[in-house]
Amino acid sequence: MTDQQLKDLSRHGESNAFTVREKLVLDLAVAMTRTPPDVSDELFAELQEHFTSAQLVELVTEIGLANLRGRFNTTFRCRV
C-alpha cells in the first residue's frame, strides 16, 4: 500500500488512491467483518462483475481467515 492509501483507508470509498477493484475488496472485507456479516446482494453482484468465481472464493477465504485469526487472538489475548 502507498502512504496515501494508508491515510485514506477509513474513507476508501471516496478516495482516489484506490482502484474500483480495490474499493470493492475493501467493501467486502468491511461487510464480512461486521457481526453478523452483511454482504449485500448488490455488493456481491458488483464483485462478480470484476472477479471470477475462483477469485471470489480466494478473496472470501482470505478475509474469513483474517477474521478468524483476529477473533482467536483477541479471545486468547495474543499480542503480535
Coordinates of N, CA, C and O in Angstrom, one line a residue:
M1 N 0.8 -1.2 0.0 CA 0.0 0.0 0.0 C 0.9 1.2 0.0 O 2.0 1.3 0.6
T2 N 0.4 2.3 -0.6 CA 1.1 3.5 -0.6 C 0.7 4.3 0.7 O -0.2 3.9 1.4
D3 N 1.5 5.3 1.0 CA 1.3 6.1 2.2 C -0.1 6.8 2.0 O -0.9 6.8 3.0
Q4 N -0.5 7.2 0.8 CA -1.8 7.8 0.7 C -2.9 6.8 0.9 O -4.0 7.1 1.5
Q5 N -2.8 5.6 0.4 CA -3.8 4.6 0.7 C -3.9 4.3 2.2 O -5.1 4.1 2.7
L6 N -2.8 4.2 2.9 CA -2.9 4.1 4.3 C -3.7 5.2 5.0 O -4.5 5.0 5.9
K7 N -3.4 6.4 4.6 CA -4.1 7.6 5.1 C -5.6 7.5 4.8 O -6.4 8.0 5.6
D8 N -5.9 7.0 3.6 CA -7.3 7.1 3.2 C -8.1 5.8 3.4 O -9.3 5.7 3.1
L9 N -7.5 4.9 4.1 CA -8.1 3.5 4.3 C -9.5 3.6 4.9 O -10.5 3.0 4.4
S10 N -9.7 4.5 5.9 CA -11.0 4.5 6.6 C -12.1 5.2 5.7 O -13.3 5.1 6.0
R11 N -11.6 5.9 4.7 CA -12.6 6.6 3.8 C -12.3 6.1 2.3 O -12.3 6.9 1.4
H12 N -12.0 4.9 2.2 CA -11.6 4.3 0.9 C -12.6 4.5 -0.2 O -12.3 4.7 -1.4
G13 N -13.9 4.6 0.1 CA -14.9 4.7 -0.9 C -14.9 6.1 -1.6 O -15.2 6.2 -2.8
E14 N -14.4 7.1 -0.9 CA -14.3 8.4 -1.5 C -12.9 8.8 -2.0 O -12.7 9.8 -2.6
S15 N -12.0 7.9 -1.8 CA -10.6 8.2 -2.1 C -10.3 7.9 -3.5 O -10.8 7.0 -4.1
N16 N -9.4 8.7 -4.1 CA -8.9 8.5 -5.4 C -7.6 7.6 -5.4 O -7.1 7.3 -6.5
A17 N -7.2 7.2 -4.2 CA -6.0 6.4 -4.1 C -6.2 4.9 -4.4 O -5.2 4.2 -4.5
F18 N -7.5 4.5 -4.5 CA -7.8 3.1 -4.7 C -8.5 2.9 -6.0 O -9.3 3.8 -6.5
T19 N -8.2 1.8 -6.7 CA -9.0 1.5 -7.9 C -10.4 1.0 -7.5 O -10.7 0.7 -6.4
V20 N -11.2 0.9 -8.5 CA -12.6 0.3 -8.3 C -12.5 -1.1 -7.7 O -13.2 -1.4 -6.7
R21 N -11.6 -1.9 -8.2 CA -11.5 -3.3 -7.7 C -11.0 -3.3 -6.2 O -11.5 -4.0 -5.4
E22 N -10.1 -2.4 -5.9 CA -9.6 -2.3 -4.5 C -10.7 -1.9 -3.6 O -10.8 -2.4 -2.5
K23 N -11.5 -0.9 -4.0 CA -12.6 -0.4 -3.2 C -13.6 -1.5 -3.0 O -14.1 -1.7 -1.8
L24 N -13.9 -2.3 -4.0 CA -14.8 -3.4 -3.8 C -14.3 -4.5 -2.8 O -15.0 -5.0 -2.0
V25 N -13.0 -4.8 -2.9 CA -12.4 -5.7 -2.0 C -12.5 -5.2 -0.5 O -12.8 -5.9 0.4
L26 N -12.2 -3.9 -0.4 CA -12.3 -3.3 1.0 C -13.7 -3.3 1.5 O -14.0 -3.6 2.6
D27 N -14.7 -3.0 0.6 CA -16.1 -3.1 1.0 C -16.5 -4.5 1.4 O -17.2 -4.7 2.4
L28 N -16.0 -5.5 0.7 CA -16.2 -6.9 1.0 C -15.7 -7.2 2.4 O -16.3 -7.8 3.2
A29 N -14.4 -6.8 2.6 CA -13.8 -7.0 3.9 C -14.6 -6.4 5.1 O -14.8 -7.0 6.1
V30 N -15.0 -5.2 4.9 CA -15.8 -4.5 5.9 C -17.1 -5.2 6.2 O -17.5 -5.5 7.3
A31 N -17.8 -5.6 5.1 CA -19.1 -6.3 5.2 C -18.9 -7.6 5.9 O -19.8 -8.0 6.7
M32 N -17.9 -8.4 5.5 CA -17.7 -9.7 6.1 C -17.2 -9.6 7.6 O -17.4 -10.5 8.3
T33 N -16.7 -8.5 8.0 CA -16.1 -8.3 9.3 C -17.2 -7.9 10.3 O -17.1 -8.1 11.5
R34 N -18.3 -7.4 9.8 CA -19.4 -7.0 10.7 C -20.0 -8.2 11.4 O -19.8 -9.3 11.0
T35 N -20.6 -7.9 12.6 CA -21.2 -9.0 13.3 C -22.7 -8.7 13.4 O -23.1 -7.7 14.1
P36 N -23.6 -9.5 12.8 CA -23.2 -10.6 11.9 C -22.8 -10.0 10.5 O -23.0 -8.8 10.2
P37 N -22.1 -10.9 9.7 CA -21.6 -10.5 8.4 C -22.8 -10.0 7.6 O -23.9 -10.5 7.7
D38 N -22.6 -9.0 6.7 CA -23.7 -8.3 6.0 C -23.2 -8.0 4.6 O -23.0 -6.8 4.3
V39 N -23.0 -9.0 3.7 CA -22.6 -8.8 2.3 C -23.9 -8.7 1.5 O -24.6 -9.7 1.4
S40 N -24.2 -7.5 1.1 CA -25.5 -7.3 0.3 C -25.4 -8.0 -1.0 O -24.3 -8.2 -1.6
D41 N -26.6 -8.3 -1.6 CA -26.7 -8.8 -2.9 C -26.1 -7.9 -3.9 O -25.4 -8.3 -4.9
E42 N -26.3 -6.6 -3.7 CA -25.7 -5.6 -4.6 C -24.2 -5.6 -4.6 O -23.6 -5.5 -5.7
L43 N -23.6 -5.6 -3.5 CA -22.1 -5.7 -3.4 C -21.6 -7.0 -4.1 O -20.7 -6.9 -4.9
F44 N -22.3 -8.1 -3.8 CA -21.8 -9.4 -4.4 C -22.0 -9.3 -5.9 O -21.1 -9.8 -6.6
A45 N -23.0 -8.7 -6.4 CA -23.2 -8.6 -7.9 C -22.1 -7.7 -8.5 O -21.6 -8.1 -9.5
E46 N -21.8 -6.7 -7.8 CA -20.7 -5.8 -8.3 C -19.3 -6.6 -8.3 O -18.6 -6.4 -9.2
L47 N -19.1 -7.3 -7.2 CA -17.9 -8.1 -7.2 C -17.8 -9.1 -8.3 O -16.8 -9.3 -9.0
Q48 N -18.9 -9.7 -8.7 CA -19.0 -10.7 -9.8 C -18.7 -10.1 -11.1 O -18.3 -10.7 -12.0
E49 N -18.9 -8.8 -11.2 CA -18.6 -8.1 -12.5 C -17.1 -7.9 -12.6 O -16.6 -7.6 -13.8
H50 N -16.3 -7.9 -11.5 CA -14.9 -7.6 -11.6 C -14.0 -8.8 -11.3 O -12.8 -8.7 -11.5
F51 N -14.6 -9.9 -10.7 CA -13.7 -11.0 -10.3 C -14.4 -12.3 -10.8 O -15.6 -12.4 -10.8
T52 N -13.6 -13.3 -11.1 CA -14.1 -14.6 -11.4 C -14.6 -15.3 -10.2 O -14.2 -14.9 -9.1
S53 N -15.3 -16.4 -10.3 CA -15.8 -17.2 -9.2 C -14.6 -17.6 -8.4 O -14.6 -17.6 -7.1
A54 N -13.5 -18.1 -9.0 CA -12.3 -18.6 -8.3 C -11.7 -17.5 -7.5 O -11.3 -17.7 -6.4
Q55 N -11.6 -16.3 -8.1 CA -11.0 -15.2 -7.4 C -11.9 -14.8 -6.2 O -11.3 -14.4 -5.1
L56 N -13.2 -14.8 -6.3 CA -14.1 -14.5 -5.2 C -13.9 -15.5 -4.1 O -13.9 -15.2 -2.9
V57 N -13.8 -16.8 -4.4 CA -13.6 -17.8 -3.4 C -12.3 -17.5 -2.6 O -12.3 -17.6 -1.4
E58 N -11.3 -17.2 -3.4 CA -10.0 -16.9 -2.7 C -10.1 -15.6 -1.8 O -9.6 -15.6 -0.7
L59 N -10.7 -14.6 -2.3 CA -10.9 -13.4 -1.5 C -11.7 -13.6 -0.2 O -11.3 -13.2 0.9
V60 N -12.8 -14.3 -0.4 CA -13.7 -14.6 0.8 C -12.9 -15.5 1.8 O -13.0 -15.3 3.0
T61 N -12.2 -16.4 1.3 CA -11.4 -17.3 2.2 C -10.4 -16.5 2.9 O -10.3 -16.7 4.2
E62 N -9.6 -15.7 2.3 CA -8.6 -14.9 2.9 C -9.1 -13.9 4.0 O -8.6 -13.8 5.1
I63 N -10.2 -13.3 3.6 CA -10.8 -12.3 4.5 C -11.4 -13.1 5.7 O -11.2 -12.7 6.9
G64 N -12.0 -14.2 5.5 CA -12.6 -15.0 6.6 C -11.5 -15.5 7.5 O -11.7 -15.5 8.7
L65 N -10.4 -16.0 6.9 CA -9.3 -16.4 7.8 C -8.7 -15.3 8.6 O -8.3 -15.5 9.7
A66 N -8.6 -14.1 8.0 CA -8.1 -13.0 8.7 C -9.0 -12.7 9.9 O -8.5 -12.4 11.0
N67 N -10.3 -12.7 9.7 CA -11.2 -12.5 10.8 C -11.1 -13.6 11.8 O -11.2 -13.3 13.0
L68 N -10.9 -14.8 11.4 CA -10.8 -15.9 12.4 C -9.5 -15.7 13.3 O -9.6 -15.8 14.5
R69 N -8.4 -15.4 12.6 CA -7.2 -15.1 13.4 C -7.4 -14.0 14.3 O -6.9 -14.0 15.5
G70 N -8.0 -12.9 13.9 CA -8.2 -11.7 14.7 C -9.1 -12.1 15.9 O -8.8 -11.7 17.1
R71 N -10.2 -12.8 15.7 CA -11.0 -13.1 16.8 C -10.4 -14.1 17.8 O -10.5 -14.0 19.0
F72 N -9.7 -15.1 17.2 CA -8.9 -16.0 18.1 C -7.9 -15.3 18.9 O -7.8 -15.5 20.2
N73 N -7.1 -14.5 18.3 CA -6.0 -13.8 19.0 C -6.6 -12.8 20.1 O -6.1 -12.7 21.2
T74 N -7.7 -12.2 19.8 CA -8.4 -11.3 20.8 C -8.9 -12.1 22.0 O -8.7 -11.7 23.1
T75 N -9.5 -13.2 21.7 CA -10.1 -14.1 22.8 C -9.0 -14.6 23.7 O -9.1 -14.5 24.9
F76 N -7.8 -15.0 23.1 CA -6.7 -15.5 23.9 C -5.7 -14.5 24.3 O -4.6 -14.8 24.8
R77 N -6.0 -13.2 24.1 CA -5.2 -12.1 24.5 C -3.8 -12.2 23.9 O -2.8 -11.9 24.5
C78 N -3.7 -12.7 22.7 CA -2.4 -12.9 22.0 C -2.0 -11.5 21.5 O -2.8 -10.7 20.9
R79 N -0.8 -11.2 21.7 CA -0.1 -10.0 21.2 C 0.9 -10.3 20.1 O 1.8 -11.1 20.3
V80 N 0.7 -9.7 19.0 CA 1.6 -10.0 17.8 C 2.4 -8.8 17.5 O 2.1 -7.7 17.8

